[in-house]
Amino acid sequence: MADPSPAGAPRTAIPLSTTPPLRELWGYARSHRGQVVFASAMSLFNKACDIAPELLIGAAVDVVARGSDSFVASLFGIDDRWDQLVVLAVVTVVVWLLESASEYVAILNWRYLAQTVEHEARMDTYGHVQRLEMSYFEDHTSGGLMAVLNDDVNQLERFLDLGPHKLIITAANVVFVGVVFFVVSPLLALLAFLPIPVIVAGSLVYQTRLEPRYARVRAAAGTISDTLTNSIGGMATIKAFNAEDREQARVDADSRAYRDSNREAIRFSTGFNPLIRMAVLVGFTMTLLVGGHLALDGTIALGVFSMLVYMTQRLLWPLTALGETLDLYQRAMASCRRIFGVLQVEPTILPGAVDLAEPVRGAVRFDDVHFAYDVGRDHVLHGLSIDVPAGETHAIVGATGSGKSTVVKLLLRLYEPTSGRITLDGQPISELTFTSLRGAMGFVAQDVFLFHGTVRENLTYGRPDATDAEVRRAAELAEAATFIEAMPQGYDTLVGERGQKLSGGQRQRLTIARAILRDPAVLVLDEATSAVDNETEAAIQRSMEKVSAGRTTIVIAHRLSTVRHAHRIHVMEAGRVVEAGTHEELVDHGGLYAALWRVQTGETGAALAD
């Protein structure tokens, strides 16, 4: 169970991409550029149809005012006013149908694209995270990574859903309406477009100012996600220590920080719309007054004036929505920096290209291995050399901090040795594919982990194609079949998140059965009996004698009684093997192992803790 981290504990921030996020997003979506072009074309066509009604209104006024001298009359050769209006009505119906259809197609494509990019970004990021080494997860909180995989990816989808469509139709609106204005009256075009430079300049300024604010919002979102993930995972500990109020205060502080950073960004972005509205007011008023004056003087026709009044509103009013779109854009770009920042992290432990020869014998050798968890820190292992012949059971024992569990992590290539070599069947494990290396291993960790699902789903996790008979056989060998079959739904019983519906011993036996079912060449048990009672431990020892026959088995243990029958026992101290031999040889030798054995079999009954 994950316990909550202490208040104020330092957290490593999610790395941010330094590449302009929009350029990175365009490169990431290169496989969908055809759909982007098509959706953009439909957005442009939709806007062209959208501004046509204003032209038709001006034409209708022109028909009523000028009759046979109207533009429609000269275009279609129709003198009767009613016939001209009928023609305009037909054209209007066609235009509206095209506008509705193109809007449907454009928005549908943009939304489909948004969902596709969201899915691919989440899966690519998650797949990349899975390829990173374990040290990355030790340096970054699970809550922060969850915020990237969920919240940041969703934020990107919210912008792509309609943001590009709105930006395209806004830009197209300026171009299309501008062309009409300049054709009809360059003077009115100049006056109507006067506010646009102010709006564009204001947009650029706001974009620059919003970027760091939304970066702080995304960072605060990651922090609150960290806190909630930690607190929910450590709920049992919180309750046991009556720490509910302290955790409530911690969540409250992080939630307030998130709220306050959001408020600052919202306050700044919301001020954008009123400024745009003032600019729109100036342009509309100038068109109304100057255009009206020209119409009264007869410089422009009444129908043209009517059209330009509507066109001015059509030109400037959509710009009032620019603030909302810009807000979505900046939130999405802040999220992109975090998503692509994670994607740019290069894994330092890469798989080899060699597969183990079949059948895998399981001979394991550590040859002068040195290791430190971080550069500059003291080494945990110092010249470790262990030779485990195929088919033998070897145990590694020692006091806390001696480096026992580190040996297992290096064997699975969760970490890389600083120097030295580890081989499996004579092949350096650094040259093996992960599938071949880890496929030959059955691992039972000290920190038991079960997935939320049924007993059967957890047992078959390493071998999904296992038959019911094989599942039951593995459960029997792990002394788990009896309690499983006593459950209400048997093997279909839900175990709860991390197996919380089961006892510690039951969870441990299920993980042993899961490893046994995989039928690995090398079985690795890291404190596999640490959470079981003496009776269950004895039962597991009996089953281990059966499953380890003909199979290489490496046992990390603090209960020496668990490993007394091993072919060879390696005693570690301060990252070195200081003794090695059978149980009887080591007891007779009178060294560290003999001292540990006396402690565990003495009157105190004390046991080593790893």
JSON list of C-alpha atoms in Angstrom, two decimals, residues 357-434:
[
{"chain": "A", "resi": 357, "resn": "ALA", "atom": "CA", "xyz": [18.27, -20.17, -27.43]},
{"chain": "A", "resi": 358, "resn": "GLU", "atom": "CA", "xyz": [15.49, -22.64, -26.66]},
{"chain": "A", "resi": 359, "resn": "PRO", "atom": "CA", "xyz": [15.15, -24.42, -24.39]},
{"chain": "A", "resi": 360, "resn": "VAL", "atom": "CA", "xyz": [16.31, -21.86, -21.82]},
{"chain": "A", "resi": 361, "resn": "ARG", "atom": "CA", "xyz": [18.43, -23.64, -19.19]},
{"chain": "A", "resi": 362, "resn": "GLY", "atom": "CA", "xyz": [18.42, -20.81, -16.65]},
{"chain": "A", "resi": 363, "resn": "ALA", "atom": "CA", "xyz": [22.12, -20.52, -15.73]},
{"chain": "A", "resi": 364, "resn": "VAL", "atom": "CA", "xyz": [22.63, -17.11, -14.06]},
{"chain": "A", "resi": 365, "resn": "ARG", "atom": "CA", "xyz": [25.96, -15.45, -13.38]},
{"chain": "A", "resi": 366, "resn": "PHE", "atom": "CA", "xyz": [26.94, -12.10, -11.79]},
{"chain": "A", "resi": 367, "resn": "ASP", "atom": "CA", "xyz": [30.54, -11.28, -12.66]},
{"chain": "A", "resi": 368, "resn": "ASP", "atom": "CA", "xyz": [32.24, -8.46, -10.67]},
{"chain": "A", "resi": 369, "resn": "VAL", "atom": "CA", "xyz": [29.11, -6.30, -10.67]},
{"chain": "A", "resi": 370, "resn": "HIS", "atom": "CA", "xyz": [29.22, -2.78, -9.23]},
{"chain": "A", "resi": 371, "resn": "PHE", "atom": "CA", "xyz": [26.13, -0.61, -8.92]},
{"chain": "A", "resi": 372, "resn": "ALA", "atom": "CA", "xyz": [24.96, 2.76, -7.57]},
{"chain": "A", "resi": 373, "resn": "TYR", "atom": "CA", "xyz": [21.40, 4.03, -7.87]},
{"chain": "A", "resi": 374, "resn": "ASP", "atom": "CA", "xyz": [22.50, 7.55, -8.79]},
{"chain": "A", "resi": 375, "resn": "VAL", "atom": "CA", "xyz": [25.67, 9.07, -10.18]},
{"chain": "A", "resi": 376, "resn": "GLY", "atom": "CA", "xyz": [27.77, 10.44, -7.36]},
{"chain": "A", "resi": 377, "resn": "ARG", "atom": "CA", "xyz": [26.11, 8.32, -4.67]},
{"chain": "A", "resi": 378, "resn": "ASP", "atom": "CA", "xyz": [27.77, 5.47, -2.80]},
{"chain": "A", "resi": 379, "resn": "HIS", "atom": "CA", "xyz": [27.71, 2.11, -4.51]},
{"chain": "A", "resi": 380, "resn": "VAL", "atom": "CA", "xyz": [25.21, -0.45, -3.29]},
{"chain": "A", "resi": 381, "resn": "LEU", "atom": "CA", "xyz": [27.07, -3.39, -4.81]},
{"chain": "A", "resi": 382, "resn": "HIS", "atom": "CA", "xyz": [30.86, -3.76, -4.79]},
{"chain": "A", "resi": 383, "resn": "GLY", "atom": "CA", "xyz": [32.30, -6.39, -7.09]},
{"chain": "A", "resi": 384, "resn": "LEU", "atom": "CA", "xyz": [29.43, -8.85, -6.66]},
{"chain": "A", "resi": 385, "resn": "SER", "atom": "CA", "xyz": [30.08, -12.29, -8.15]},
{"chain": "A", "resi": 386, "resn": "ILE", "atom": "CA", "xyz": [27.46, -15.05, -7.91]},
{"chain": "A", "resi": 387, "resn": "ASP", "atom": "CA", "xyz": [27.22, -18.18, -10.07]},
{"chain": "A", "resi": 388, "resn": "VAL", "atom": "CA", "xyz": [23.87, -20.01, -10.15]},
{"chain": "A", "resi": 389, "resn": "PRO", "atom": "CA", "xyz": [24.07, -23.19, -12.28]},
{"chain": "A", "resi": 390, "resn": "ALA", "atom": "CA", "xyz": [20.97, -24.17, -14.23]},
{"chain": "A", "resi": 391, "resn": "GLY", "atom": "CA", "xyz": [18.40, -26.08, -12.21]},
{"chain": "A", "resi": 392, "resn": "GLU", "atom": "CA", "xyz": [19.80, -25.20, -8.78]},
{"chain": "A", "resi": 393, "resn": "THR", "atom": "CA", "xyz": [18.18, -23.27, -5.96]},
{"chain": "A", "resi": 394, "resn": "HIS", "atom": "CA", "xyz": [20.35, -20.49, -4.57]},
{"chain": "A", "resi": 395, "resn": "ALA", "atom": "CA", "xyz": [19.49, -18.17, -1.72]},
{"chain": "A", "resi": 396, "resn": "ILE", "atom": "CA", "xyz": [20.72, -14.65, -0.99]},
{"chain": "A", "resi": 397, "resn": "VAL", "atom": "CA", "xyz": [20.50, -13.52, 2.63]},
{"chain": "A", "resi": 398, "resn": "GLY", "atom": "CA", "xyz": [21.81, -10.65, 4.67]},
{"chain": "A", "resi": 399, "resn": "ALA", "atom": "CA", "xyz": [20.89, -7.72, 6.88]},
{"chain": "A", "resi": 400, "resn": "THR", "atom": "CA", "xyz": [18.82, -4.77, 5.78]},
{"chain": "A", "resi": 401, "resn": "GLY", "atom": "CA", "xyz": [20.64, -2.60, 3.22]},
{"chain": "A", "resi": 402, "resn": "SER", "atom": "CA", "xyz": [23.10, -5.30, 2.23]},
{"chain": "A", "resi": 403, "resn": "GLY", "atom": "CA", "xyz": [21.92, -5.14, -1.41]},
{"chain": "A", "resi": 404, "resn": "LYS", "atom": "CA", "xyz": [19.90, -8.37, -1.69]},
{"chain": "A", "resi": 405, "resn": "SER", "atom": "CA", "xyz": [16.87, -6.94, -3.52]},
{"chain": "A", "resi": 406, "resn": "THR", "atom": "CA", "xyz": [19.13, -4.87, -5.78]},
{"chain": "A", "resi": 407, "resn": "VAL", "atom": "CA", "xyz": [20.48, -8.13, -7.20]},
{"chain": "A", "resi": 408, "resn": "VAL", "atom": "CA", "xyz": [16.99, -9.04, -8.43]},
{"chain": "A", "resi": 409, "resn": "LYS", "atom": "CA", "xyz": [16.40, -5.60, -9.95]},
{"chain": "A", "resi": 410, "resn": "LEU", "atom": "CA", "xyz": [19.62, -5.88, -11.93]},
{"chain": "A", "resi": 411, "resn": "LEU", "atom": "CA", "xyz": [18.78, -9.40, -13.10]},
{"chain": "A", "resi": 412, "resn": "LEU", "atom": "CA", "xyz": [15.45, -8.16, -14.50]},
{"chain": "A", "resi": 413, "resn": "ARG", "atom": "CA", "xyz": [17.26, -5.14, -16.03]},
{"chain": "A", "resi": 414, "resn": "LEU", "atom": "CA", "xyz": [15.11, -2.69, -14.13]},
{"chain": "A", "resi": 415, "resn": "TYR", "atom": "CA", "xyz": [18.45, -1.02, -13.50]},
{"chain": "A", "resi": 416, "resn": "GLU", "atom": "CA", "xyz": [21.81, -1.23, -15.27]},
{"chain": "A", "resi": 417, "resn": "PRO", "atom": "CA", "xyz": [25.08, -2.15, -13.50]},
{"chain": "A", "resi": 418, "resn": "THR", "atom": "CA", "xyz": [27.68, 0.57, -13.21]},
{"chain": "A", "resi": 419, "resn": "SER", "atom": "CA", "xyz": [30.26, -2.01, -14.25]},
{"chain": "A", "resi": 420, "resn": "GLY", "atom": "CA", "xyz": [30.57, -5.76, -14.47]},
{"chain": "A", "resi": 421, "resn": "ARG", "atom": "CA", "xyz": [28.47, -8.27, -16.36]},
{"chain": "A", "resi": 422, "resn": "ILE", "atom": "CA", "xyz": [25.35, -10.37, -15.78]},
{"chain": "A", "resi": 423, "resn": "THR", "atom": "CA", "xyz": [24.67, -13.36, -18.02]},
{"chain": "A", "resi": 424, "resn": "LEU", "atom": "CA", "xyz": [21.80, -15.80, -18.56]},
{"chain": "A", "resi": 425, "resn": "ASP", "atom": "CA", "xyz": [22.83, -19.07, -20.20]},
{"chain": "A", "resi": 426, "resn": "GLY", "atom": "CA", "xyz": [26.16, -17.40, -20.95]},
{"chain": "A", "resi": 427, "resn": "GLN", "atom": "CA", "xyz": [24.52, -14.56, -22.87]},
{"chain": "A", "resi": 428, "resn": "PRO", "atom": "CA", "xyz": [24.98, -11.00, -21.48]},
{"chain": "A", "resi": 429, "resn": "ILE", "atom": "CA", "xyz": [21.51, -9.83, -20.48]},
{"chain": "A", "resi": 430, "resn": "SER", "atom": "CA", "xyz": [22.22, -6.39, -21.96]},
{"chain": "A", "resi": 431, "resn": "GLU", "atom": "CA", "xyz": [22.22, -8.07, -25.38]},
{"chain": "A", "resi": 432, "resn": "LEU", "atom": "CA", "xyz": [18.89, -9.85, -24.86]},
{"chain": "A", "resi": 433, "resn": "THR", "atom": "CA", "xyz": [15.48, -8.55, -25.87]},
{"chain": "A", "resi": 434, "resn": "PHE", "atom": "CA", "xyz": [13.24, -7.70, -22.93]}
]
